[in-house]
C-alpha cells in the first residue's frame, strides 16, 4: 500500500485488484472465442487445461482475503457505493460456493454436455437422464449455498446469478400475464386463415454478399469495426475481450437471408452495448454489463424493433437489391415475410409473438424441478404437455422437445427468464426512446439510427453497473419492467400482418 491519505485512497487497492481480475477474464474470453472460431480439434484437450488453470487463478483472486479487506476499506469512500456493491456481489458469489462444489459442478457440466449431445443425436432422453439429475442436484446445492442468510428462494438465488435481484415471484406474475394475453393472440392468428408468402425472403444469397449486407447494417447501427470484428462460427454469439475488442460471429443459409441478417443485427446489438460501456470505468467493478436480461434487450431491440420494422426496410430494401444484385421484392411483401407468426417446436426459430411462450414453458419446469415438485423422470412428459397447452403443438421427438437446448447441460438453470426480460425490455426501451426523440421512423427510413443509438448509449450502455437492473429500467423508462409495451408491439405485428389484434 502507498501512504496516500486522500479519502479515495482505499479505493485504489480495490481497483488495482479488480483490474487484474478483469484482465484474467479477458484472457479467458479470448481463449473461448478462439475455441469456437479458429482452434484446430487437436487443441481441445490442452485448451481445457489452460481454461481450468485460468479459472483456478480467477477464483483464487476473487476469494483472496486481501480483496475482502480492500472492499471493506473502500466501503466508506464517498461516491464509491455502486463500485463496492458490484464488487461485493461478485465476491460473495465466489466465496459462498465451496471450492469442492464449484469443481464438482464444472466436472459434471463437461460430462453432461457430452451426454446431452449424444442424447440429442440419438433422440433418446434416457442417455441424458442421469447427468441431468446430477446437474439438478448440484445446482440446488449451489442455490442453497447462495441463498443462505438471505430471504431468497432457491430459484431466486439462481436467477440472481444472471439477473441481479430478480425474483421468482415477480417473474411468475409477468409470465402469467403474458401467457394469458399471448395464447389467445396466437390462436387468433391461426384462426385468421392468413398465410404469409415467404418467397420474398428466399432466393440465392451468396455467403460474401450476406456478410457484406450484415456488415453494412451493423455499421449503420453504430457497431465500430475498429473496436470489433465478425467471424464465422457454428452458432452466432458476441464475445467481449475488452470494450475496444468486441467479437461477433455469424452463420448463414444460402437460400434465406433472414438467419444471417437478423443474427448479425442481434449480435451487433449485444456488441454496441459492450462498446458503449463507460470508458472511465474500464477494469473496475462497474465497467461491465449489468445483467443478461438488459443485454438481451439490446440485441432484441435491434433485431426485432428495428430490423423487422416498416421504416427500416424503406432504407434497407434498395441496399438489399444492390448488395444481392437482384430486383427488390415489394416493400410490404418483404416486411410481412420477416414478421411471420407461427407456433413452432424450436425456441431459437421462434417468432416474436410465440417466443415468450417457449420461455414460459421452461420457467415452469425449472421452478418445479428446483422446488422438488417433479423429478427428472417426469420432465419429458411435462415438457410435451406444456407445449401442447401453451403453443398448441406437441413435440414428436425428444430432440425437438426437451433435448433442444444446451442450457441445462451447462447447469444454467434460472437463465431462460433473461430472454423474456430482454424481449419485454426491448419494447419498453424502444417506446421510451421513441417518445424522447419524438419519433424515429423518419430517420430509420433514411438509414440513420443515430438518435436511437445515442439514447441507448446514454440510458443503458454508459451506465455500466452503476445501478441494479431494476433501477436502471425505472430510470430509463420511468416504470418497472412490465408487459404493456411488448404487447402493444406484438399486437401491432398481428394486426398489420394477420389483421387480428385479439
Ligand atoms: Zn442474445
Short mmCIF file of C-alpha atoms and ligand atoms in Angstrom, two decimals:
data_model
loop_
_atom_site.label_atom_id
_atom_site.label_comp_id
_atom_site.label_asym_id
_atom_site.label_seq_id
_atom_site.Cartn_x
_atom_site.Cartn_y
_atom_site.Cartn_z
CA UNK A 1 0.00 0.00 0.00
CA UNK A 2 1.07 3.58 -0.56
CA UNK A 3 0.96 6.31 2.05
CA UNK A 4 -1.60 8.22 0.03
CA UNK A 5 -4.03 9.58 2.61
CA UNK A 6 -6.69 11.12 0.33
CA UNK A 7 -10.26 9.95 1.01
CA UNK A 8 -10.20 7.90 -2.24
CA UNK A 9 -7.01 6.03 -1.35
CA UNK A 10 -8.77 2.88 -0.04
CA UNK A 11 -10.42 2.57 -3.43
CA UNK A 12 -7.08 2.33 -5.20
CA UNK A 13 -6.30 -1.13 -3.82
CA UNK A 14 -9.73 -2.43 -4.79
CA UNK A 15 -9.28 -1.04 -8.32
CA UNK A 16 -5.77 -2.45 -8.66
CA UNK A 17 -7.02 -5.91 -7.75
CA UNK A 18 -10.12 -5.59 -9.90
CA UNK A 19 -8.10 -4.59 -12.96
CA UNK A 20 -6.16 -7.86 -12.68
CA UNK A 21 -9.33 -9.90 -12.26
CA UNK A 22 -10.80 -8.21 -15.36
CA UNK A 23 -7.62 -8.97 -17.32
CA UNK A 24 -7.83 -12.66 -16.40
CA UNK A 25 -11.44 -12.64 -17.59
CA UNK A 26 -10.36 -11.00 -20.86
CA UNK A 27 -7.81 -13.76 -21.44
CA UNK A 28 -10.41 -16.46 -20.69
CA UNK A 29 -12.82 -14.79 -23.06
CA UNK A 30 -10.29 -14.61 -25.89
CA UNK A 31 -9.49 -18.30 -25.46
CA UNK A 32 -13.19 -19.13 -25.54
CA UNK A 33 -13.72 -17.12 -28.72
CA UNK A 34 -10.72 -18.77 -30.35
CA UNK A 35 -12.04 -22.21 -29.43
CA UNK A 36 -15.30 -21.52 -31.29
CA UNK A 37 -13.75 -19.92 -34.37
CA UNK A 38 -10.15 -20.93 -35.08
CA UNK A 39 -8.78 -23.67 -32.84
CA UNK A 40 -7.94 -26.95 -34.59
CA UNK A 41 -9.55 -30.03 -32.98
CA UNK A 42 -6.15 -31.19 -31.73
CA UNK A 43 -6.02 -28.21 -29.38
CA UNK A 44 -9.13 -29.16 -27.42
CA UNK A 45 -7.61 -31.19 -24.56
CA UNK A 46 -4.75 -28.79 -23.84
CA UNK A 47 -7.08 -25.81 -24.16
CA UNK A 48 -9.27 -27.37 -21.50
CA UNK A 49 -6.24 -27.46 -19.17
CA UNK A 50 -5.42 -23.82 -19.89
CA UNK A 51 -9.02 -22.76 -19.24
CA UNK A 52 -9.13 -24.70 -15.97
CA UNK A 53 -5.85 -23.16 -14.80
CA UNK A 54 -7.08 -19.65 -15.56
CA UNK A 55 -10.40 -20.37 -13.84
CA UNK A 56 -8.47 -21.51 -10.78
CA UNK A 57 -6.37 -18.33 -10.74
CA UNK A 58 -9.52 -16.25 -11.20
CA UNK A 59 -11.26 -17.99 -8.32
CA UNK A 60 -8.21 -17.55 -6.08
CA UNK A 61 -8.13 -13.81 -6.83
CA UNK A 62 -11.87 -13.43 -6.19
CA UNK A 63 -11.69 -15.23 -2.85
CA UNK A 64 -8.41 -13.66 -1.70
CA UNK A 65 -8.93 -12.32 1.84
CA UNK A 66 -6.90 -9.26 0.80
CA UNK A 67 -9.61 -8.41 -1.73
CA UNK A 68 -12.20 -8.60 1.03
CA UNK A 69 -10.05 -6.28 3.13
CA UNK A 70 -9.78 -3.85 0.21
CA UNK A 71 -13.56 -3.97 -0.20
CA UNK A 72 -14.11 -3.27 3.46
CA UNK A 73 -11.74 -0.31 3.37
CA UNK A 74 -13.42 1.09 0.25
CA UNK A 75 -16.91 0.79 1.73
CA UNK A 76 -16.59 4.16 3.46
CA UNK A 77 -15.38 6.10 0.45
CA UNK A 78 -17.87 8.74 -0.64
CA UNK A 79 -19.34 8.06 -4.08
CA UNK A 80 -17.95 4.52 -4.26
CA UNK A 81 -21.21 2.79 -3.25
CA UNK A 82 -22.01 1.35 -6.67
CA UNK A 83 -18.48 0.17 -7.24
CA UNK A 84 -18.30 -1.52 -3.87
CA UNK A 85 -21.74 -3.10 -4.27
CA UNK A 86 -20.91 -4.52 -7.71
CA UNK A 87 -17.62 -5.96 -6.47
CA UNK A 88 -19.23 -7.33 -3.31
CA UNK A 89 -21.86 -9.21 -5.35
CA UNK A 90 -19.21 -10.96 -7.44
CA UNK A 91 -17.03 -11.73 -4.44
CA UNK A 92 -19.96 -13.11 -2.43
CA UNK A 93 -20.89 -15.45 -5.27
CA UNK A 94 -17.36 -16.83 -5.38
CA UNK A 95 -16.94 -17.06 -1.63
CA UNK A 96 -20.31 -18.63 -0.85
CA UNK A 97 -19.82 -21.60 -3.15
CA UNK A 98 -17.38 -24.09 -1.59
CA UNK A 99 -14.43 -24.92 -3.83
CA UNK A 100 -15.32 -28.66 -3.90
CA UNK A 101 -18.84 -27.84 -5.07
CA UNK A 102 -17.56 -25.50 -7.78
CA UNK A 103 -15.22 -28.24 -9.02
CA UNK A 104 -17.94 -30.89 -8.89
CA UNK A 105 -20.22 -28.60 -10.92
CA UNK A 106 -17.53 -27.90 -13.50
CA UNK A 107 -16.80 -31.63 -13.90
CA UNK A 108 -20.48 -32.53 -14.07
CA UNK A 109 -21.09 -29.82 -16.67
CA UNK A 110 -18.40 -31.19 -19.02
CA UNK A 111 -19.82 -34.68 -18.59
CA UNK A 112 -23.44 -33.59 -19.03
CA UNK A 113 -22.57 -31.60 -22.14
CA UNK A 114 -21.23 -34.75 -23.77
CA UNK A 115 -24.20 -36.92 -22.75
CA UNK A 116 -26.64 -34.19 -23.84
CA UNK A 117 -25.02 -34.10 -27.30
CA UNK A 118 -25.25 -37.91 -27.55
CA UNK A 119 -28.83 -37.96 -26.31
CA UNK A 120 -29.90 -35.28 -28.75
CA UNK A 121 -28.20 -37.01 -31.70
CA UNK A 122 -29.83 -40.33 -30.73
CA UNK A 123 -33.15 -38.67 -29.85
CA UNK A 124 -33.06 -40.55 -26.55
CA UNK A 125 -33.61 -38.70 -23.26
CA UNK A 126 -32.51 -41.71 -21.19
CA UNK A 127 -28.88 -41.08 -22.27
CA UNK A 128 -29.02 -37.66 -20.58
CA UNK A 129 -31.25 -38.54 -17.63
CA UNK A 130 -28.62 -39.42 -15.00
CA UNK A 131 -26.36 -36.48 -15.81
CA UNK A 132 -29.29 -34.07 -15.74
CA UNK A 133 -30.36 -35.44 -12.35
CA UNK A 134 -26.85 -34.82 -11.04
CA UNK A 135 -26.80 -31.31 -12.53
CA UNK A 136 -30.09 -30.52 -10.81
CA UNK A 137 -28.81 -31.92 -7.50
CA UNK A 138 -25.58 -29.91 -7.60
CA UNK A 139 -27.32 -26.76 -8.83
CA UNK A 140 -29.77 -26.97 -5.93
CA UNK A 141 -26.83 -27.35 -3.57
CA UNK A 142 -25.26 -24.28 -5.15
CA UNK A 143 -28.53 -22.35 -4.83
CA UNK A 144 -28.82 -23.28 -1.16
CA UNK A 145 -25.27 -22.05 -0.55
CA UNK A 146 -26.04 -18.77 -2.30
CA UNK A 147 -29.41 -18.26 -0.62
CA UNK A 148 -28.13 -18.98 2.90
CA UNK A 149 -28.62 -15.98 5.16
CA UNK A 150 -30.83 -14.14 2.64
CA UNK A 151 -34.60 -14.04 2.07
CA UNK A 152 -34.19 -15.54 -1.40
CA UNK A 153 -35.75 -18.77 -2.57
CA UNK A 154 -33.57 -21.38 -4.23
CA UNK A 155 -34.74 -20.27 -7.64
CA UNK A 156 -34.22 -16.60 -6.70
CA UNK A 157 -30.60 -17.42 -5.88
CA UNK A 158 -30.09 -18.98 -9.32
CA UNK A 159 -31.84 -16.11 -11.12
CA UNK A 160 -29.64 -13.65 -9.27
CA UNK A 161 -26.54 -15.15 -10.96
CA UNK A 162 -27.81 -13.87 -14.31
CA UNK A 163 -30.20 -11.07 -13.37
CA UNK A 164 -29.15 -9.34 -10.15
CA UNK A 165 -32.00 -9.03 -7.66
CA UNK A 166 -34.64 -10.62 -9.92
CA UNK A 167 -37.31 -12.55 -8.03
CA UNK A 168 -39.16 -15.70 -8.97
CA UNK A 169 -42.46 -14.29 -7.63
CA UNK A 170 -42.23 -11.13 -9.77
CA UNK A 171 -41.41 -13.14 -12.86
CA UNK A 172 -44.30 -15.51 -12.19
CA UNK A 173 -46.64 -12.51 -12.37
CA UNK A 174 -45.10 -11.35 -15.67
CA UNK A 175 -45.28 -14.83 -17.21
CA UNK A 176 -48.89 -15.41 -16.08
CA UNK A 177 -49.87 -12.09 -17.67
CA UNK A 178 -48.01 -12.87 -20.87
CA UNK A 179 -49.46 -16.34 -21.28
CA UNK A 180 -52.98 -15.05 -20.65
CA UNK A 181 -52.60 -12.48 -23.45
CA UNK A 182 -50.38 -14.35 -25.90
CA UNK A 183 -52.18 -17.70 -26.03
CA UNK A 184 -55.44 -16.21 -27.42
CA UNK A 185 -53.47 -13.94 -29.77
CA UNK A 186 -51.60 -16.92 -31.23
CA UNK A 187 -54.91 -18.77 -31.59
CA UNK A 188 -56.44 -15.76 -33.36
CA UNK A 189 -53.53 -15.69 -35.81
CA UNK A 190 -54.07 -19.39 -36.53
CA UNK A 191 -57.81 -18.80 -36.98
CA UNK A 192 -57.27 -15.81 -39.30
CA UNK A 193 -56.72 -18.08 -42.29
CA UNK A 194 -53.97 -15.74 -43.49
CA UNK A 195 -50.87 -17.43 -44.89
CA UNK A 196 -47.89 -15.16 -45.39
CA UNK A 197 -45.98 -15.54 -48.63
CA UNK A 198 -42.38 -16.04 -47.55
CA UNK A 199 -40.93 -16.12 -51.06
CA UNK A 200 -39.51 -12.56 -50.75
CA UNK A 201 -37.14 -13.94 -48.11
CA UNK A 202 -35.94 -16.74 -50.35
CA UNK A 203 -33.55 -16.71 -53.26
CA UNK A 204 -29.89 -17.24 -53.93
CA UNK A 205 -27.84 -15.32 -51.42
CA UNK A 206 -24.08 -15.86 -51.76
CA UNK A 207 -22.19 -16.02 -48.49
CA UNK A 208 -19.97 -12.97 -49.24
CA UNK A 209 -22.98 -10.82 -50.13
CA UNK A 210 -24.78 -11.85 -46.95
CA UNK A 211 -21.76 -10.86 -44.90
CA UNK A 212 -21.45 -7.57 -46.79
CA UNK A 213 -25.12 -6.77 -46.14
CA UNK A 214 -24.81 -7.70 -42.46
CA UNK A 215 -21.69 -5.54 -42.09
CA UNK A 216 -23.42 -2.63 -43.79
CA UNK A 217 -26.36 -2.79 -41.40
CA UNK A 218 -24.20 -3.35 -38.31
CA UNK A 219 -22.08 -0.35 -39.31
CA UNK A 220 -25.17 1.84 -39.68
CA UNK A 221 -26.33 0.67 -36.25
CA UNK A 222 -23.07 2.11 -34.97
CA UNK A 223 -21.07 -1.06 -34.40
CA UNK A 224 -17.45 0.07 -34.59
CA UNK A 225 -15.38 -2.35 -36.70
CA UNK A 226 -12.20 -0.69 -35.43
CA UNK A 227 -13.23 -1.93 -31.98
CA UNK A 228 -14.72 -5.22 -33.11
CA UNK A 229 -14.82 -7.89 -35.78
CA UNK A 230 -17.07 -10.58 -37.17
CA UNK A 231 -16.17 -14.18 -37.97
CA UNK A 232 -17.86 -17.42 -38.96
CA UNK A 233 -18.89 -19.88 -36.27
CA UNK A 234 -21.36 -22.73 -35.86
CA UNK A 235 -23.54 -20.51 -33.65
CA UNK A 236 -23.90 -16.74 -33.60
CA UNK A 237 -22.59 -15.10 -30.43
CA UNK A 238 -20.92 -11.95 -29.15
CA UNK A 239 -17.74 -12.28 -27.15
CA UNK A 240 -16.13 -9.33 -25.40
CA UNK A 241 -12.41 -9.27 -24.84
CA UNK A 242 -12.37 -5.58 -23.86
CA UNK A 243 -14.64 -2.68 -24.80
CA UNK A 244 -12.22 -1.93 -27.64
CA UNK A 245 -12.25 -5.54 -28.89
CA UNK A 246 -15.76 -6.96 -29.27
CA UNK A 247 -16.12 -10.04 -31.46
CA UNK A 248 -19.28 -11.17 -33.20
CA UNK A 249 -19.90 -14.43 -35.04
CA UNK A 250 -22.42 -15.28 -37.70
CA UNK A 251 -23.84 -18.16 -39.72
CA UNK A 252 -25.93 -18.17 -42.90
CA UNK A 253 -28.30 -20.14 -45.08
CA UNK A 254 -27.80 -20.00 -48.85
CA UNK A 255 -31.46 -19.68 -49.78
CA UNK A 256 -32.85 -17.48 -46.97
CA UNK A 257 -31.27 -14.17 -45.94
CA UNK A 258 -33.09 -13.92 -42.61
CA UNK A 259 -30.91 -16.08 -40.30
CA UNK A 260 -27.72 -14.22 -41.23
CA UNK A 261 -29.15 -10.69 -41.23
CA UNK A 262 -31.16 -10.96 -38.03
CA UNK A 263 -28.40 -12.97 -36.36
CA UNK A 264 -25.88 -10.24 -37.15
CA UNK A 265 -28.24 -7.45 -36.03
CA UNK A 266 -28.85 -9.39 -32.81
CA UNK A 267 -25.17 -9.88 -32.04
CA UNK A 268 -24.29 -6.33 -33.11
CA UNK A 269 -26.91 -5.11 -30.63
CA UNK A 270 -25.04 -7.02 -27.90
CA UNK A 271 -21.79 -5.62 -29.30
CA UNK A 272 -22.99 -2.00 -29.20
CA UNK A 273 -23.71 -2.41 -25.50
CA UNK A 274 -20.18 -3.70 -24.86
CA UNK A 275 -18.55 -0.97 -26.98
CA UNK A 276 -20.63 1.65 -25.18
CA UNK A 277 -19.70 0.65 -21.63
CA UNK A 278 -18.20 3.57 -19.68
CA UNK A 279 -14.58 4.07 -20.76
CA UNK A 280 -13.70 5.76 -17.48
CA UNK A 281 -14.84 2.65 -15.58
CA UNK A 282 -12.95 0.09 -17.68
CA UNK A 283 -11.37 -2.65 -15.50
CA UNK A 284 -13.43 -1.53 -12.48
CA UNK A 285 -16.39 -3.39 -10.92
CA UNK A 286 -18.89 -1.08 -12.65
CA UNK A 287 -17.32 -1.21 -16.11
CA UNK A 288 -19.36 -4.23 -17.23
CA UNK A 289 -22.87 -5.00 -18.49
CA UNK A 290 -25.45 -5.02 -15.72
CA UNK A 291 -27.36 -8.25 -16.44
CA UNK A 292 -28.17 -10.82 -19.09
CA UNK A 293 -31.75 -9.55 -19.39
CA UNK A 294 -30.62 -6.00 -20.10
CA UNK A 295 -28.04 -7.39 -22.52
CA UNK A 296 -30.69 -9.35 -24.37
CA UNK A 297 -32.89 -6.24 -24.56
CA UNK A 298 -30.16 -4.59 -26.64
CA UNK A 299 -29.89 -7.45 -29.12
CA UNK A 300 -33.63 -7.99 -29.45
CA UNK A 301 -34.30 -4.28 -29.84
CA UNK A 302 -32.10 -4.01 -32.94
CA UNK A 303 -33.05 -7.40 -34.34
CA UNK A 304 -36.81 -7.02 -33.92
CA UNK A 305 -37.94 -3.47 -33.16
CA UNK A 306 -35.61 -2.05 -35.80
CA UNK A 307 -34.79 -4.89 -38.20
CA UNK A 308 -38.36 -6.09 -38.76
CA UNK A 309 -39.88 -2.61 -38.96
CA UNK A 310 -41.53 -0.97 -41.92
CA UNK A 311 -39.29 2.12 -41.62
CA UNK A 312 -36.02 0.15 -41.55
CA UNK A 313 -36.89 -1.57 -44.83
CA UNK A 314 -37.62 1.79 -46.52
CA UNK A 315 -33.86 2.32 -46.30
CA UNK A 316 -32.66 -1.29 -46.35
CA UNK A 317 -34.57 -2.62 -49.33
CA UNK A 318 -32.71 -0.65 -52.04
CA UNK A 319 -29.43 -1.57 -50.29
CA UNK A 320 -30.58 -5.19 -50.29
CA UNK A 321 -31.26 -5.09 -54.03
CA UNK A 322 -27.84 -3.55 -54.72
CA UNK A 323 -25.89 -5.90 -52.44
CA UNK A 324 -27.51 -9.06 -53.77
CA UNK A 325 -27.82 -7.71 -57.31
CA UNK A 326 -31.50 -8.66 -57.52
CA UNK A 327 -34.73 -6.86 -58.29
CA UNK A 328 -36.08 -5.75 -54.92
CA UNK A 329 -39.21 -7.56 -53.75
CA UNK A 330 -42.16 -5.33 -52.88
CA UNK A 331 -41.65 -3.47 -49.61
CA UNK A 332 -44.86 -4.59 -47.92
CA UNK A 333 -44.41 -8.20 -49.03
CA UNK A 334 -40.90 -8.24 -47.63
CA UNK A 335 -41.93 -6.73 -44.29
CA UNK A 336 -44.61 -9.43 -43.98
CA UNK A 337 -42.07 -12.14 -44.80
CA UNK A 338 -39.87 -11.05 -41.88
CA UNK A 339 -42.83 -10.95 -39.48
CA UNK A 340 -44.33 -14.42 -39.88
CA UNK A 341 -46.07 -15.73 -36.74
CA UNK A 342 -46.19 -19.50 -36.44
CA UNK A 343 -46.10 -21.73 -33.35
CA UNK A 344 -43.05 -23.96 -33.66
CA UNK A 345 -41.30 -26.56 -31.52
CA UNK A 346 -37.87 -24.95 -31.57
CA UNK A 347 -37.20 -21.91 -29.39
CA UNK A 348 -34.33 -20.47 -31.43
CA UNK A 349 -36.53 -20.39 -34.54
CA UNK A 350 -39.49 -18.81 -32.76
CA UNK A 351 -41.04 -15.52 -33.88
CA UNK A 352 -41.58 -12.58 -31.55
CA UNK A 353 -45.17 -13.43 -30.72
CA UNK A 354 -44.59 -17.06 -29.69
CA UNK A 355 -41.05 -16.78 -28.29
CA UNK A 356 -42.01 -15.99 -24.71
CA UNK A 357 -44.33 -19.00 -24.58
CA UNK A 358 -41.26 -21.18 -25.10
CA UNK A 359 -39.64 -19.43 -22.15
CA UNK A 360 -42.77 -19.69 -20.00
CA UNK A 361 -42.64 -23.46 -20.52
CA UNK A 362 -39.03 -23.67 -19.37
CA UNK A 363 -39.64 -21.31 -16.43
CA UNK A 364 -42.44 -23.52 -15.10
CA UNK A 365 -40.46 -26.74 -15.50
CA UNK A 366 -37.31 -25.31 -13.92
CA UNK A 367 -39.16 -23.98 -10.90
CA UNK A 368 -40.86 -27.32 -10.34
CA UNK A 369 -37.54 -29.17 -10.66
CA UNK A 370 -35.69 -26.87 -8.28
CA UNK A 371 -38.55 -26.96 -5.76
CA UNK A 372 -38.52 -30.77 -5.91
CA UNK A 373 -42.14 -30.87 -7.13
CA UNK A 374 -41.24 -33.02 -10.13
CA UNK A 375 -38.43 -35.49 -10.75
CA UNK A 376 -36.12 -35.57 -13.73
CA UNK A 377 -38.04 -38.62 -14.97
CA UNK A 378 -41.20 -36.52 -15.25
CA UNK A 379 -39.57 -33.81 -17.34
CA UNK A 380 -40.01 -35.20 -20.90
CA UNK A 381 -43.76 -35.75 -20.48
CA UNK A 382 -44.15 -32.46 -18.64
CA UNK A 383 -42.33 -30.72 -21.49
CA UNK A 384 -44.61 -32.18 -24.15
CA UNK A 385 -47.77 -31.45 -22.16
CA UNK A 386 -46.68 -27.87 -21.55
CA UNK A 387 -46.06 -27.30 -25.26
CA UNK A 388 -49.48 -28.70 -26.10
CA UNK A 389 -51.06 -26.38 -23.57
CA UNK A 390 -49.12 -23.17 -24.33
CA UNK A 391 -48.36 -23.46 -28.05
CA UNK A 392 -50.96 -25.94 -29.22
CA UNK A 393 -48.35 -28.27 -30.71
CA UNK A 394 -46.82 -31.42 -29.32
CA UNK A 395 -43.18 -32.42 -29.85
CA UNK A 396 -42.85 -35.66 -31.77
CA UNK A 397 -39.30 -36.30 -30.63
CA UNK A 398 -37.14 -35.57 -27.61
CA UNK A 399 -34.56 -33.93 -29.88
CA UNK A 400 -37.15 -31.34 -30.93
CA UNK A 401 -38.53 -31.18 -27.41
CA UNK A 402 -36.84 -31.47 -24.06
CA UNK A 403 -33.35 -32.02 -25.53
CA UNK A 404 -33.27 -28.97 -27.81
CA UNK A 405 -31.42 -26.51 -25.53
CA UNK A 406 -27.84 -26.71 -24.28
CA UNK A 407 -28.53 -24.67 -21.12
CA UNK A 408 -29.42 -27.33 -18.55
CA UNK A 409 -26.43 -29.45 -19.54
CA UNK A 410 -24.27 -26.47 -18.60
CA UNK A 411 -26.00 -26.08 -15.26
CA UNK A 412 -27.65 -22.86 -16.44
CA UNK A 413 -30.94 -23.21 -14.55
CA UNK A 414 -32.57 -19.82 -13.97
CA UNK A 415 -31.07 -18.43 -17.17
CA UNK A 416 -34.03 -18.76 -19.55
CA UNK A 417 -36.14 -15.96 -17.98
CA UNK A 418 -33.47 -13.45 -19.03
CA UNK A 419 -34.62 -13.96 -22.63
CA UNK A 420 -38.12 -12.83 -21.76
CA UNK A 421 -36.82 -9.95 -19.65
CA UNK A 422 -34.87 -8.93 -22.76
CA UNK A 423 -37.90 -9.18 -25.04
CA UNK A 424 -40.13 -7.16 -22.73
CA UNK A 425 -37.48 -4.57 -22.01
CA UNK A 426 -36.61 -4.11 -25.69
CA UNK A 427 -40.15 -2.86 -26.35
CA UNK A 428 -40.23 -0.75 -23.21
CA UNK A 429 -36.91 0.93 -24.03
CA UNK A 430 -37.89 1.42 -27.65
CA UNK A 431 -41.09 3.24 -26.64
CA UNK A 432 -39.13 5.44 -24.22
CA UNK A 433 -36.52 6.26 -26.87
CA UNK A 434 -39.22 6.99 -29.45
CA UNK A 435 -41.02 9.33 -27.03
CA UNK A 436 -37.82 11.22 -26.25
CA UNK A 437 -36.82 11.59 -29.88
CA UNK A 438 -40.37 12.43 -30.99
CA UNK A 439 -40.47 9.54 -33.45
CA UNK A 440 -37.67 7.55 -35.05
CA UNK A 441 -39.26 6.23 -38.26
CA UNK A 442 -38.33 9.20 -40.42
CA UNK A 443 -34.64 8.80 -39.63
CA UNK A 444 -34.78 4.99 -39.94
CA UNK A 445 -36.20 5.36 -43.44
CA UNK A 446 -33.01 7.18 -44.44
CA UNK A 447 -30.71 4.67 -42.71
CA UNK A 448 -29.99 7.00 -39.79
CA UNK A 449 -30.10 5.22 -36.42
CA UNK A 450 -28.05 7.77 -34.51
CA UNK A 451 -30.83 9.09 -32.28
CA UNK A 452 -31.75 5.59 -31.09
CA UNK A 453 -28.16 4.53 -30.57
CA UNK A 454 -27.32 7.71 -28.65
CA UNK A 455 -30.36 7.29 -26.42
CA UNK A 456 -29.37 3.69 -25.63
CA UNK A 457 -25.78 4.74 -25.07
CA UNK A 458 -26.76 7.36 -22.51
CA UNK A 459 -29.54 5.48 -20.75
CA UNK A 460 -28.20 1.92 -20.84
CA UNK A 461 -24.67 1.34 -22.15
CA UNK A 462 -22.78 4.14 -20.39
CA UNK A 463 -24.43 3.25 -17.08
CA UNK A 464 -22.36 0.10 -16.74
CA UNK A 465 -23.18 -1.38 -13.33
CA UNK A 466 -23.82 1.91 -11.59
CA UNK A 467 -27.44 0.86 -10.97
CA UNK A 468 -29.06 -2.50 -10.33
CA UNK A 469 -31.07 -3.72 -13.36
CA UNK A 470 -34.45 -2.87 -11.80
CA UNK A 471 -33.32 0.68 -11.02
CA UNK A 472 -31.77 1.11 -14.45
CA UNK A 473 -35.05 0.10 -16.10
CA UNK A 474 -37.05 2.57 -14.00
CA UNK A 475 -34.55 5.36 -14.61
CA UNK A 476 -34.53 4.78 -18.37
CA UNK A 477 -38.24 4.15 -18.97
CA UNK A 478 -40.00 5.71 -15.97
CA UNK A 479 -41.62 2.40 -15.00
CA UNK A 480 -40.72 -1.05 -13.68
CA UNK A 481 -40.47 -3.88 -16.18
CA UNK A 482 -43.91 -4.81 -17.48
CA UNK A 483 -45.66 -6.46 -20.40
CA UNK A 484 -47.64 -3.49 -21.81
CA UNK A 485 -45.12 -2.10 -24.30
CA UNK A 486 -44.32 -5.59 -25.55
CA UNK A 487 -48.00 -6.49 -26.01
CA UNK A 488 -48.61 -3.23 -27.92
CA UNK A 489 -45.69 -4.16 -30.18
CA UNK A 490 -46.77 -7.73 -30.95
CA UNK A 491 -50.42 -6.70 -31.40
CA UNK A 492 -49.11 -4.23 -33.96
CA UNK A 493 -47.49 -7.11 -35.84
CA UNK A 494 -50.51 -9.39 -35.75
CA UNK A 495 -52.80 -6.51 -36.78
CA UNK A 496 -50.59 -5.49 -39.73
CA UNK A 497 -49.74 -8.99 -40.97
CA UNK A 498 -52.79 -11.05 -39.99
CA UNK A 499 -55.49 -8.45 -39.43
CA UNK A 500 -56.02 -9.62 -35.83
CA UNK A 501 -55.37 -7.91 -32.52
CA UNK A 502 -57.34 -10.17 -30.17
ZN1 LIG B 1 -28.64 -12.63 -27.39
#
